[in-house]
CSV table of C-alpha atoms in Angstrom, one decimal:
chain,number,residue,atom,x,y,z
A,50,UNK,CA,5.7,35.0,13.5
A,51,UNK,CA,3.1,33.3,15.8
A,52,UNK,CA,1.9,29.7,15.5
A,53,UNK,CA,-1.2,30.6,13.4
A,54,UNK,CA,0.9,32.6,11.0
A,55,UNK,CA,3.3,29.7,10.6
A,56,UNK,CA,0.4,27.3,10.0
A,57,UNK,CA,-1.1,29.7,7.4
A,58,UNK,CA,2.3,30.0,5.7
A,59,UNK,CA,2.6,26.2,5.6
A,60,UNK,CA,-0.7,25.7,3.9
A,61,UNK,CA,0.1,28.5,1.4
A,62,UNK,CA,3.2,26.6,0.5
A,63,UNK,CA,1.2,23.4,0.0
A,64,UNK,CA,-1.3,25.2,-2.2
A,65,UNK,CA,1.5,26.6,-4.3
A,66,UNK,CA,2.8,23.1,-5.2
A,67,UNK,CA,2.0,21.4,-8.5
A,68,UNK,CA,-1.3,19.5,-8.7
A,69,UNK,CA,0.6,16.1,-8.5
A,70,UNK,CA,2.7,17.2,-5.5
A,71,UNK,CA,-0.3,18.8,-3.7
A,72,UNK,CA,-2.4,15.7,-4.3
A,73,UNK,CA,0.4,13.4,-3.0
A,74,UNK,CA,0.6,15.4,0.2
A,75,UNK,CA,-3.1,15.3,0.9
A,76,UNK,CA,-3.4,11.6,-0.1
A,77,UNK,CA,-0.8,10.8,2.5
A,78,UNK,CA,-2.7,12.9,5.1
A,79,UNK,CA,-5.9,11.1,4.3
A,80,UNK,CA,-4.3,7.7,4.6
A,81,UNK,CA,-2.6,8.5,7.9
A,82,UNK,CA,-5.9,9.9,9.2
A,83,UNK,CA,-7.7,6.7,8.2
A,84,UNK,CA,-5.0,4.4,9.8
A,85,UNK,CA,-4.8,6.6,12.8
A,86,UNK,CA,-8.5,6.2,13.6
A,87,UNK,CA,-8.1,2.5,13.1
A,88,UNK,CA,-5.3,2.3,15.6
A,89,UNK,CA,-7.4,4.3,18.1
A,90,UNK,CA,-10.5,2.2,17.8
A,91,UNK,CA,-8.9,-1.2,17.9
A,92,UNK,CA,-8.5,-1.2,21.7
A,93,UNK,CA,-12.2,-0.2,22.0
A,94,UNK,CA,-13.3,-3.3,20.0
A,95,UNK,CA,-11.0,-5.6,22.0
A,96,UNK,CA,-12.8,-4.5,25.1
A,97,UNK,CA,-16.3,-4.7,23.7
A,98,UNK,CA,-15.8,-8.2,22.1
A,99,UNK,CA,-14.5,-11.3,23.8
A,100,UNK,CA,-11.7,-13.2,22.1
A,101,UNK,CA,-14.1,-15.6,20.3
A,102,UNK,CA,-16.2,-12.8,18.8
A,103,UNK,CA,-13.1,-10.7,18.0
A,104,UNK,CA,-11.6,-13.8,16.3
A,105,UNK,CA,-14.8,-14.2,14.1
A,106,UNK,CA,-14.4,-10.6,12.9
A,107,UNK,CA,-10.7,-11.3,12.1
A,108,UNK,CA,-11.6,-14.4,10.2
A,109,UNK,CA,-14.2,-12.5,8.3
A,110,UNK,CA,-11.7,-9.8,7.2
A,111,UNK,CA,-9.0,-12.4,6.3
A,112,UNK,CA,-11.4,-14.4,4.1
A,113,UNK,CA,-12.7,-11.3,2.4
A,114,UNK,CA,-9.2,-10.3,1.5
A,115,UNK,CA,-8.6,-13.6,-0.2
A,116,UNK,CA,-12.0,-14.1,-1.8
A,117,UNK,CA,-12.3,-10.6,-3.1
A,118,UNK,CA,-9.2,-11.1,-5.3
A,119,UNK,CA,-11.2,-13.7,-7.3
A,120,UNK,CA,-14.6,-12.0,-6.9
A,121,UNK,CA,-13.6,-8.6,-8.2
A,122,UNK,CA,-10.6,-9.8,-10.3
A,123,UNK,CA,-8.9,-6.6,-8.9
A,124,UNK,CA,-10.4,-4.7,-11.8
A,125,UNK,CA,-10.1,-1.4,-9.9
A,126,UNK,CA,-6.4,-1.9,-9.5
A,127,UNK,CA,-3.5,-1.6,-12.1
A,128,UNK,CA,-5.7,-2.3,-15.1
A,129,UNK,CA,-8.0,0.7,-14.3
A,130,UNK,CA,-5.0,3.1,-14.0
A,131,UNK,CA,-3.8,2.0,-17.5
A,132,UNK,CA,-7.4,2.2,-18.9
A,133,UNK,CA,-7.7,5.8,-17.7
A,134,UNK,CA,-4.9,6.6,-20.2
A,135,UNK,CA,-6.0,4.1,-22.9
A,136,UNK,CA,-9.7,4.8,-22.8
A,137,UNK,CA,-9.7,8.3,-21.4
A,138,UNK,CA,-12.2,9.4,-24.1
A,139,UNK,CA,-14.9,7.1,-22.7
A,140,UNK,CA,-13.8,6.5,-19.1
A,141,UNK,CA,-17.4,6.7,-17.8
A,142,UNK,CA,-18.4,4.0,-20.2
A,143,UNK,CA,-15.4,1.8,-19.4
A,144,UNK,CA,-16.1,2.2,-15.6
A,145,UNK,CA,-19.8,1.3,-15.9
A,146,UNK,CA,-18.9,-1.8,-17.9
A,147,UNK,CA,-16.3,-2.8,-15.2
A,148,UNK,CA,-19.0,-2.4,-12.5
A,149,UNK,CA,-21.1,-4.8,-14.5
A,150,UNK,CA,-18.2,-7.3,-14.9
A,151,UNK,CA,-17.4,-7.0,-11.2
A,152,UNK,CA,-21.1,-7.8,-10.4
A,153,UNK,CA,-21.1,-10.9,-12.6
A,154,UNK,CA,-17.7,-12.1,-11.3
A,155,UNK,CA,-18.5,-11.5,-7.6
A,156,UNK,CA,-21.9,-13.1,-7.8
A,157,UNK,CA,-20.4,-16.2,-9.4
A,158,UNK,CA,-17.6,-16.6,-6.9
A,159,UNK,CA,-19.7,-16.0,-3.8
A,160,UNK,CA,-22.4,-18.4,-5.1
A,161,UNK,CA,-19.6,-21.0,-5.3
A,162,UNK,CA,-18.3,-20.1,-1.8
A,163,UNK,CA,-21.8,-20.2,-0.2
A,164,UNK,CA,-22.5,-23.6,-1.8
A,165,UNK,CA,-19.2,-24.9,-0.5
A,166,UNK,CA,-20.0,-23.5,2.9
A,167,UNK,CA,-23.3,-25.3,3.0
A,168,UNK,CA,-21.6,-28.6,2.1
A,169,UNK,CA,-18.5,-28.1,4.3
A,170,UNK,CA,-19.4,-25.7,7.2
A,171,UNK,CA,-16.0,-26.1,8.9
A,172,UNK,CA,-14.0,-24.8,5.9
A,173,UNK,CA,-14.7,-21.0,6.2
A,174,UNK,CA,-15.6,-21.1,9.9
A,175,UNK,CA,-18.3,-18.5,9.1
A,176,UNK,CA,-22.1,-18.9,8.8
A,177,UNK,CA,-23.7,-18.3,5.4
A,178,UNK,CA,-25.1,-15.0,6.6
A,179,UNK,CA,-21.5,-13.6,6.9
A,180,UNK,CA,-20.7,-14.7,3.3
A,181,UNK,CA,-23.9,-13.1,1.9
A,182,UNK,CA,-22.9,-9.8,3.6
A,183,UNK,CA,-19.3,-10.3,2.5
A,184,UNK,CA,-20.5,-10.4,-1.1
A,185,UNK,CA,-22.5,-7.2,-0.8
A,186,UNK,CA,-19.5,-5.5,0.9
A,187,UNK,CA,-17.0,-6.7,-1.7
A,188,UNK,CA,-19.0,-5.6,-4.6
A,189,UNK,CA,-19.8,-2.1,-3.2
A,190,UNK,CA,-16.2,-1.6,-2.1
A,191,UNK,CA,-15.2,-2.2,-5.7
A,192,UNK,CA,-17.5,0.6,-6.9
A,193,UNK,CA,-16.0,2.9,-4.3
A,194,UNK,CA,-12.5,1.9,-5.3
A,195,UNK,CA,-13.2,2.8,-9.0
A,196,UNK,CA,-14.4,6.2,-7.9
A,197,UNK,CA,-11.4,6.7,-5.6
A,198,UNK,CA,-8.9,5.7,-8.3
A,199,UNK,CA,-10.6,8.0,-10.8
A,200,UNK,CA,-10.4,10.9,-8.3
A,201,UNK,CA,-6.7,10.2,-7.6
A,202,UNK,CA,-5.9,10.0,-11.3
A,203,UNK,CA,-7.3,13.6,-11.9
A,204,UNK,CA,-5.7,14.8,-8.6
A,205,UNK,CA,-9.1,15.5,-7.0
A,206,UNK,CA,-7.8,15.1,-3.5
A,207,UNK,CA,-10.6,17.0,-1.8
A,208,UNK,CA,-13.2,14.3,-2.8
A,209,UNK,CA,-10.8,11.6,-1.6
A,210,UNK,CA,-10.2,13.3,1.8
A,211,UNK,CA,-13.9,13.9,2.3
A,212,UNK,CA,-14.8,10.3,1.7
A,213,UNK,CA,-11.9,9.0,3.8
A,214,UNK,CA,-12.9,11.2,6.8
A,215,UNK,CA,-16.6,10.4,6.6
A,216,UNK,CA,-16.0,6.6,6.3
A,217,UNK,CA,-13.2,6.7,9.0
A,218,UNK,CA,-15.7,8.2,11.5
A,219,UNK,CA,-19.0,6.5,10.5
A,220,UNK,CA,-17.6,2.9,10.2
A,221,UNK,CA,-16.3,2.4,13.7
A,222,UNK,CA,-19.0,4.6,15.3
A,223,UNK,CA,-21.9,2.6,13.8
A,224,UNK,CA,-20.0,-0.6,14.7
A,225,UNK,CA,-19.7,0.4,18.3
A,226,UNK,CA,-23.3,1.5,18.5
A,227,UNK,CA,-24.4,-1.8,16.9
A,228,UNK,CA,-22.5,-3.9,19.5
A,229,UNK,CA,-24.1,-1.9,22.3
A,230,UNK,CA,-27.6,-2.3,20.8
A,231,UNK,CA,-27.2,-6.0,20.0
A,232,UNK,CA,-25.0,-7.4,22.8
A,233,UNK,CA,-26.2,-11.0,22.2
A,234,UNK,CA,-24.7,-11.1,18.7
A,235,UNK,CA,-21.6,-8.8,19.0
A,236,UNK,CA,-19.6,-10.3,16.2
A,237,UNK,CA,-22.5,-9.9,13.7
A,238,UNK,CA,-23.1,-6.4,15.0
A,239,UNK,CA,-19.4,-5.4,14.5
A,240,UNK,CA,-19.1,-6.8,11.0
A,241,UNK,CA,-22.4,-5.3,9.8
A,242,UNK,CA,-22.0,-2.1,11.6
A,243,UNK,CA,-18.5,-1.5,10.2
A,244,UNK,CA,-19.6,-2.2,6.7
A,245,UNK,CA,-23.1,-0.6,6.4
A,246,UNK,CA,-21.9,2.9,5.7
A,247,UNK,CA,-19.5,1.8,3.0
A,248,UNK,CA,-22.3,-0.4,1.4
A,249,UNK,CA,-24.6,2.6,1.3
A,250,UNK,CA,-22.0,4.8,-0.4
A,251,UNK,CA,-21.0,1.9,-2.8
A,252,UNK,CA,-24.6,1.4,-3.9
A,253,UNK,CA,-25.0,5.1,-4.6
A,254,UNK,CA,-21.7,5.1,-6.7
A,255,UNK,CA,-22.9,1.9,-8.5
A,256,UNK,CA,-26.0,3.8,-9.7
A,257,UNK,CA,-23.9,6.9,-10.4
A,258,UNK,CA,-21.4,5.0,-12.7
A,259,UNK,CA,-24.2,3.0,-14.5
A,260,UNK,CA,-26.2,6.2,-15.2
A,261,UNK,CA,-23.1,8.2,-16.2
A,262,UNK,CA,-21.5,5.5,-18.4
A,263,UNK,CA,-24.6,3.9,-19.8
A,264,UNK,CA,-22.8,0.7,-20.6
A,265,UNK,CA,-22.8,-2.8,-19.0
A,266,UNK,CA,-21.5,-5.3,-21.5
A,267,UNK,CA,-18.9,-3.9,-23.8
A,268,UNK,CA,-17.0,-6.7,-25.5
A,269,UNK,CA,-13.7,-4.7,-26.1
A,270,UNK,CA,-13.6,-3.4,-22.5
A,271,UNK,CA,-14.4,-6.7,-20.9
A,272,UNK,CA,-11.9,-8.5,-23.2
A,273,UNK,CA,-9.1,-6.0,-22.5
A,274,UNK,CA,-9.7,-6.0,-18.7
A,275,UNK,CA,-9.8,-9.8,-18.5
A,276,UNK,CA,-6.7,-10.2,-20.7
A,277,UNK,CA,-4.8,-7.7,-18.6
A,278,UNK,CA,-5.9,-8.8,-15.1
A,279,UNK,CA,-6.4,-12.5,-15.2
A,280,UNK,CA,-2.6,-13.1,-15.3
A,281,UNK,CA,-2.3,-10.8,-12.3
A,282,UNK,CA,-4.5,-13.0,-10.0
A,283,UNK,CA,-1.5,-15.2,-9.0
A,284,UNK,CA,0.5,-12.0,-8.4
A,285,UNK,CA,-2.1,-10.6,-6.0
A,286,UNK,CA,-2.4,-13.9,-4.2
A,287,UNK,CA,1.4,-14.2,-4.0
A,288,UNK,CA,1.6,-10.7,-2.6
A,289,UNK,CA,-0.8,-11.7,0.2
A,290,UNK,CA,1.3,-14.7,0.9
A,291,UNK,CA,4.4,-12.6,1.0
A,292,UNK,CA,2.9,-10.4,3.7
A,293,UNK,CA,1.5,-13.2,5.9
A,294,UNK,CA,3.7,-16.4,5.6
A,295,UNK,CA,6.4,-15.1,7.9
A,296,UNK,CA,4.1,-14.5,10.8
A,297,UNK,CA,2.3,-17.9,10.3
A,298,UNK,CA,5.6,-19.8,10.1
A,299,UNK,CA,7.0,-18.1,13.3
A,300,UNK,CA,3.8,-19.0,15.0
A,301,UNK,CA,4.0,-22.6,13.9
A,302,UNK,CA,7.8,-23.2,14.3
A,303,UNK,CA,8.5,-21.1,17.4
A,304,UNK,CA,5.6,-19.7,19.4
A,305,UNK,CA,2.6,-17.4,19.4
A,306,UNK,CA,4.6,-15.0,21.6
A,307,UNK,CA,7.4,-14.8,19.1
A,308,UNK,CA,4.8,-14.1,16.3
A,309,UNK,CA,3.3,-11.4,18.5
A,310,UNK,CA,6.7,-9.7,18.9
A,311,UNK,CA,7.3,-9.9,15.1
A,312,UNK,CA,3.7,-8.6,14.6
A,313,UNK,CA,4.5,-5.4,16.6
A,314,UNK,CA,7.5,-4.7,14.4
A,315,UNK,CA,5.3,-5.2,11.4
A,316,UNK,CA,2.8,-2.8,12.8
A,317,UNK,CA,5.4,-0.1,13.4
A,318,UNK,CA,7.0,-0.5,9.9
A,319,UNK,CA,3.5,-0.6,8.5
A,320,UNK,CA,3.3,3.1,9.3
A,321,UNK,CA,5.9,3.7,6.7
A,322,UNK,CA,3.8,1.6,4.4
A,323,UNK,CA,0.9,4.1,4.8
A,324,UNK,CA,3.2,6.8,3.4
A,325,UNK,CA,4.7,4.7,0.6
A,326,UNK,CA,1.3,3.4,-0.5
A,327,UNK,CA,-0.1,7.0,-0.7
A,328,UNK,CA,2.9,8.3,-2.6
A,329,UNK,CA,2.9,5.4,-5.0
A,330,UNK,CA,-0.9,5.8,-5.7
A,331,UNK,CA,-0.4,9.5,-6.5
A,332,UNK,CA,2.7,8.7,-8.7
A,333,UNK,CA,0.7,6.2,-10.9
A,334,UNK,CA,-1.1,8.7,-13.1
A,335,UNK,CA,2.0,11.0,-13.2
A,336,UNK,CA,4.2,8.0,-14.3
A,337,UNK,CA,1.8,7.0,-17.0
A,338,UNK,CA,1.4,10.5,-18.4
A,339,UNK,CA,5.1,11.3,-18.1
A,340,UNK,CA,6.2,8.2,-20.1
A,341,UNK,CA,3.4,8.9,-22.6
A,342,UNK,CA,4.5,12.5,-23.1
A,343,UNK,CA,8.2,11.9,-22.9
A,344,UNK,CA,8.7,13.9,-19.7
A,345,UNK,CA,11.4,11.5,-18.3
A,346,UNK,CA,13.5,14.1,-16.7
A,347,UNK,CA,10.7,15.5,-14.5
A,348,UNK,CA,9.7,11.9,-13.7
A,349,UNK,CA,13.2,11.0,-12.6
A,350,UNK,CA,13.5,14.0,-10.3
A,351,UNK,CA,10.1,13.3,-8.7
A,352,UNK,CA,10.9,9.6,-8.2
A,353,UNK,CA,14.4,10.4,-6.7
A,354,UNK,CA,12.8,12.9,-4.3
A,355,UNK,CA,10.2,10.4,-3.2
A,356,UNK,CA,12.7,7.7,-2.6
A,357,UNK,CA,14.9,10.1,-0.6
A,358,UNK,CA,11.8,11.1,1.5
A,359,UNK,CA,10.8,7.5,2.2
A,360,UNK,CA,14.4,6.6,3.1
A,361,UNK,CA,14.4,9.6,5.6
A,362,UNK,CA,11.3,8.3,7.2
A,363,UNK,CA,12.8,4.8,7.4
A,364,UNK,CA,15.9,6.2,9.1
A,365,UNK,CA,13.8,8.0,11.7
A,366,UNK,CA,11.9,4.8,12.5
A,367,UNK,CA,15.1,2.8,12.8
A,368,UNK,CA,16.8,5.4,15.0
A,369,UNK,CA,13.8,5.5,17.4
A,370,UNK,CA,12.6,2.0,17.1
A,371,UNK,CA,12.9,1.3,20.8
A,372,UNK,CA,10.8,4.3,21.8
A,373,UNK,CA,8.3,3.4,19.2
A,374,UNK,CA,7.9,-0.1,20.6
A,375,UNK,CA,7.3,1.3,24.1
A,376,UNK,CA,4.6,3.6,22.7
A,377,UNK,CA,2.8,0.8,20.8
A,378,UNK,CA,3.3,-2.0,23.4
A,379,UNK,CA,5.1,-2.8,26.6
A,380,UNK,CA,8.6,-3.9,27.6
A,381,UNK,CA,7.6,-7.5,26.9
A,382,UNK,CA,7.8,-6.7,23.2
A,383,UNK,CA,11.1,-4.9,23.3
A,384,UNK,CA,12.9,-7.6,21.3
A,385,UNK,CA,10.9,-6.4,18.3
A,386,UNK,CA,13.5,-3.7,17.9
A,387,UNK,CA,15.8,-6.2,16.1
A,388,UNK,CA,13.2,-6.8,13.5
A,389,UNK,CA,12.5,-3.1,12.7
A,390,UNK,CA,15.8,-2.4,10.9
A,391,UNK,CA,15.5,-5.1,8.2
A,392,UNK,CA,11.8,-4.6,7.8
A,393,UNK,CA,12.2,-0.8,7.4
A,394,UNK,CA,14.8,-1.4,4.6
A,395,UNK,CA,12.5,-3.9,3.1
A,396,UNK,CA,9.7,-1.3,3.0
A,397,UNK,CA,12.1,1.0,1.2
A,398,UNK,CA,12.8,-1.6,-1.4
A,399,UNK,CA,9.1,-2.4,-1.7
A,400,UNK,CA,8.5,1.2,-2.5
A,401,UNK,CA,11.2,1.1,-5.2
A,402,UNK,CA,9.8,-2.0,-6.9
A,403,UNK,CA,6.3,-0.5,-6.6
A,404,UNK,CA,7.6,2.4,-8.7
A,405,UNK,CA,9.2,0.1,-11.3
A,406,UNK,CA,5.9,-1.9,-11.2
A,407,UNK,CA,4.0,1.2,-12.3
A,408,UNK,CA,6.2,1.2,-15.5
A,409,UNK,CA,5.5,-2.5,-16.0
A,410,UNK,CA,1.8,-1.8,-15.8
A,411,UNK,CA,2.2,0.9,-18.5
A,412,UNK,CA,3.7,-1.6,-20.9
A,413,UNK,CA,1.1,-4.2,-19.8
A,414,UNK,CA,3.6,-6.9,-18.9
A,415,UNK,CA,1.3,-8.4,-16.3
A,416,UNK,CA,2.2,-12.1,-16.7
A,417,UNK,CA,5.9,-11.3,-16.1
A,418,UNK,CA,4.9,-9.5,-12.9
A,419,UNK,CA,2.9,-12.6,-11.8
A,420,UNK,CA,5.8,-14.9,-12.5
A,421,UNK,CA,8.2,-12.8,-10.5
A,422,UNK,CA,5.8,-12.4,-7.5
A,423,UNK,CA,5.0,-16.1,-7.4
A,424,UNK,CA,8.7,-17.0,-7.6
A,425,UNK,CA,9.6,-14.6,-4.8
A,426,UNK,CA,6.7,-16.0,-2.7
A,427,UNK,CA,8.2,-19.5,-3.1
A,428,UNK,CA,11.7,-18.2,-2.2
A,429,UNK,CA,10.3,-16.4,0.8
A,430,UNK,CA,8.7,-19.6,2.1
A,431,UNK,CA,11.8,-21.6,1.6
A,432,UNK,CA,14.2,-19.0,3.1
A,433,UNK,CA,11.8,-18.6,6.1
A,434,UNK,CA,11.7,-22.3,6.6
A,435,UNK,CA,15.5,-22.7,6.6
A,436,UNK,CA,16.2,-19.3,8.3
A,437,UNK,CA,13.8,-19.7,11.2
A,438,UNK,CA,14.9,-23.3,11.7
A,439,UNK,CA,18.6,-22.4,11.9
A,440,UNK,CA,18.6,-18.8,13.4
A,441,UNK,CA,15.2,-18.4,15.0
A,442,UNK,CA,12.6,-15.7,14.5
A,443,UNK,CA,15.1,-12.9,13.7
A,444,UNK,CA,15.7,-14.6,10.3
A,445,UNK,CA,12.2,-13.7,9.1
A,446,UNK,CA,13.1,-10.0,9.0
A,447,UNK,CA,16.1,-10.6,6.8
A,448,UNK,CA,14.4,-13.1,4.5
A,449,UNK,CA,11.8,-10.5,3.9
A,450,UNK,CA,14.6,-8.0,3.1
A,451,UNK,CA,16.3,-10.5,0.7
A,452,UNK,CA,13.1,-11.1,-1.1
A,453,UNK,CA,12.4,-7.4,-1.5
A,454,UNK,CA,15.9,-6.9,-3.0
A,455,UNK,CA,15.3,-9.9,-5.4
A,456,UNK,CA,12.0,-8.4,-6.5
A,457,UNK,CA,13.5,-5.0,-7.2
A,458,UNK,CA,16.2,-6.6,-9.3
A,459,UNK,CA,13.8,-8.8,-11.3
A,460,UNK,CA,11.4,-6.0,-11.9
A,461,UNK,CA,14.2,-3.7,-13.1
A,462,UNK,CA,15.6,-6.4,-15.4
A,463,UNK,CA,12.2,-7.0,-17.0
A,464,UNK,CA,11.3,-3.3,-17.4
A,465,UNK,CA,14.7,-2.5,-18.9
A,466,UNK,CA,13.8,-4.7,-21.9
A,467,UNK,CA,10.8,-2.6,-22.8
A,468,UNK,CA,11.7,0.9,-21.5
A,469,UNK,CA,15.0,1.7,-23.2
A,470,UNK,CA,15.3,5.0,-21.4
A,471,UNK,CA,14.9,3.4,-17.9
A,472,UNK,CA,18.2,4.9,-16.8
A,473,UNK,CA,16.6,8.4,-17.4
A,474,UNK,CA,13.7,7.5,-15.0
A,475,UNK,CA,15.5,5.4,-12.3
A,476,UNK,CA,18.7,6.9,-10.8
A,477,UNK,CA,20.5,3.8,-9.7
A,478,UNK,CA,23.5,5.7,-8.4
A,479,UNK,CA,21.4,7.8,-6.1
A,480,UNK,CA,19.4,4.8,-4.9
A,481,UNK,CA,22.7,2.9,-4.1
A,482,UNK,CA,24.0,6.0,-2.1
A,483,UNK,CA,20.7,6.2,-0.2
A,484,UNK,CA,20.7,2.5,0.7
A,485,UNK,CA,24.4,2.6,1.8
A,486,UNK,CA,23.6,5.6,4.1
A,487,UNK,CA,20.6,3.7,5.5
A,488,UNK,CA,22.7,0.6,6.2
A,489,UNK,CA,25.3,2.8,8.0
A,490,UNK,CA,22.5,4.3,10.2
A,491,UNK,CA,21.0,0.8,10.7
A,492,UNK,CA,24.3,-0.6,12.1
A,493,UNK,CA,24.8,2.6,14.2
A,494,UNK,CA,21.3,2.4,15.7
A,495,UNK,CA,21.7,-1.3,16.6
A,496,UNK,CA,25.0,-0.7,18.3
A,497,UNK,CA,23.6,2.2,20.3
A,498,UNK,CA,20.0,1.0,20.7
A,499,UNK,CA,20.3,1.4,24.5
A,500,UNK,CA,21.5,5.0,24.3
A,501,UNK,CA,18.8,7.5,23.2
A,502,UNK,CA,21.2,10.5,23.2
A,503,UNK,CA,23.7,8.8,20.9
A,504,UNK,CA,20.9,8.1,18.4
A,505,UNK,CA,19.4,11.6,18.7
A,506,UNK,CA,22.9,13.0,18.5
A,507,UNK,CA,23.4,11.5,15.0
A,508,UNK,CA,20.4,13.5,13.7
A,509,UNK,CA,21.7,16.7,15.3
A,510,UNK,CA,25.2,16.0,13.8
A,511,UNK,CA,23.6,15.5,10.3
A,512,UNK,CA,21.6,18.7,10.6
A,513,UNK,CA,24.7,20.7,11.6
A,514,UNK,CA,26.6,19.2,8.7
A,515,UNK,CA,23.9,20.2,6.3
A,516,UNK,CA,23.8,23.8,7.6
A,517,UNK,CA,27.6,24.1,7.5
A,518,UNK,CA,28.0,22.5,4.0
A,519,UNK,CA,24.8,23.9,2.6
A,520,UNK,CA,26.6,25.9,-0.2
A,521,UNK,CA,28.6,22.9,-1.3
A,522,UNK,CA,25.5,20.7,-1.3
A,523,UNK,CA,23.6,23.3,-3.4
A,524,UNK,CA,26.5,23.4,-5.9
A,525,UNK,CA,26.4,19.6,-6.2
A,526,UNK,CA,22.8,19.6,-7.0
A,527,UNK,CA,23.3,22.4,-9.5
A,528,UNK,CA,26.0,20.4,-11.2
A,529,UNK,CA,23.8,17.3,-11.3
A,530,UNK,CA,21.1,19.4,-12.9
A,531,UNK,CA,23.4,20.7,-15.5
A,532,UNK,CA,24.7,17.2,-16.3
A,533,UNK,CA,21.1,16.0,-16.7
A,534,UNK,CA,20.3,18.8,-19.1
A,535,UNK,CA,23.5,18.1,-21.1
A,536,UNK,CA,22.7,14.4,-21.2
A,537,UNK,CA,19.2,15.0,-22.3
A,538,UNK,CA,20.4,17.1,-25.2
């Protein structure tokens, strides 16, 4: 069979998958495509902007990430996924009312921020013009997110991919053109150019939702959303802190160079995060619907397969960490290889607690989630402070791993109190086996990190073992399937 025939056969297999599996695949593809274009365009912007102007754009993005949590109340997040099940009969009306609530909330928060900026200009280190544009971008991004979450929920992956591709091309292209046209104000040009296409699409979708839903203030919908999501604000803030405190503390306690090395490791393991985030997003509606319909066996098999897939990707990243660093950076950053192993395992645990978190969303236990995340954020800061002081920067990778393990444990304990059949959804024995295998590979890769052929040889050996023992492996899975059927009655 020629290459075109193999490609055609591959897509035929993809099209034969279930709607959930097919959507998962294409959501991963769209996210990888989006992040890939971002990686490609970053070197272009660093050459078009001097460090000061590039720093302004970075400050803009950082502040938007923090302020948007308060401005939008994250209404297009977990609460919207639950609402699509709870208020499925009037989802257009619910969405239009959430658009109105987001507008009121964002207008209030950004009015406060602009007032503060006028009184204390040094606080945000941004002019008022940036904050006004930030408000417009934050609000319209929320309208887009509602639309994307709805399309993901109904497995309409074609619409999601179309938007992702258009935005991934237009945003950097317009930003580059704007910088070239307005060289005297390159930072403004970059920020506005990168956001203008999204704002145009967001304004269109705002009108679309309002016309379709025909509701702005709906007391029951506003009350439900605020009751659900306000307790989650500390959770979202703590999550941001969990992802940034280690780099900030390394920079403060050791050096900027050490923080840069750690940042490279974070960027490489962040590629795994693209996959895990995409899979988890596609699992959200399936998880909600499976628990509601009592399809726990199918949900358990899907989750187990997804965890095994993510673990396999993590193993690949760990085995070829050295080569990955040399692709992304230079030999000056080679010490980042020692961070990748714990950070990759942390990513795997993060994926697992994300899955358990979906179940927590289903039972609307948001305040417990916030308490756990805030507690873990405090633990992370304390362990970073002590670990970095005693052992240096390398400790940050392992404190991140420890906190991820603690978060999985806490989530599982809380969810087990409400979902009595959690053992029929989460296969702890399989997870333990996967993690033990990963740890073995992690130790092996660190011992032979200087020998490419030893690390590549491990993969070859595993593939040979799978081929030789394929019949026994198949029988094991068949027995596991029979045991599951017997246990489920």
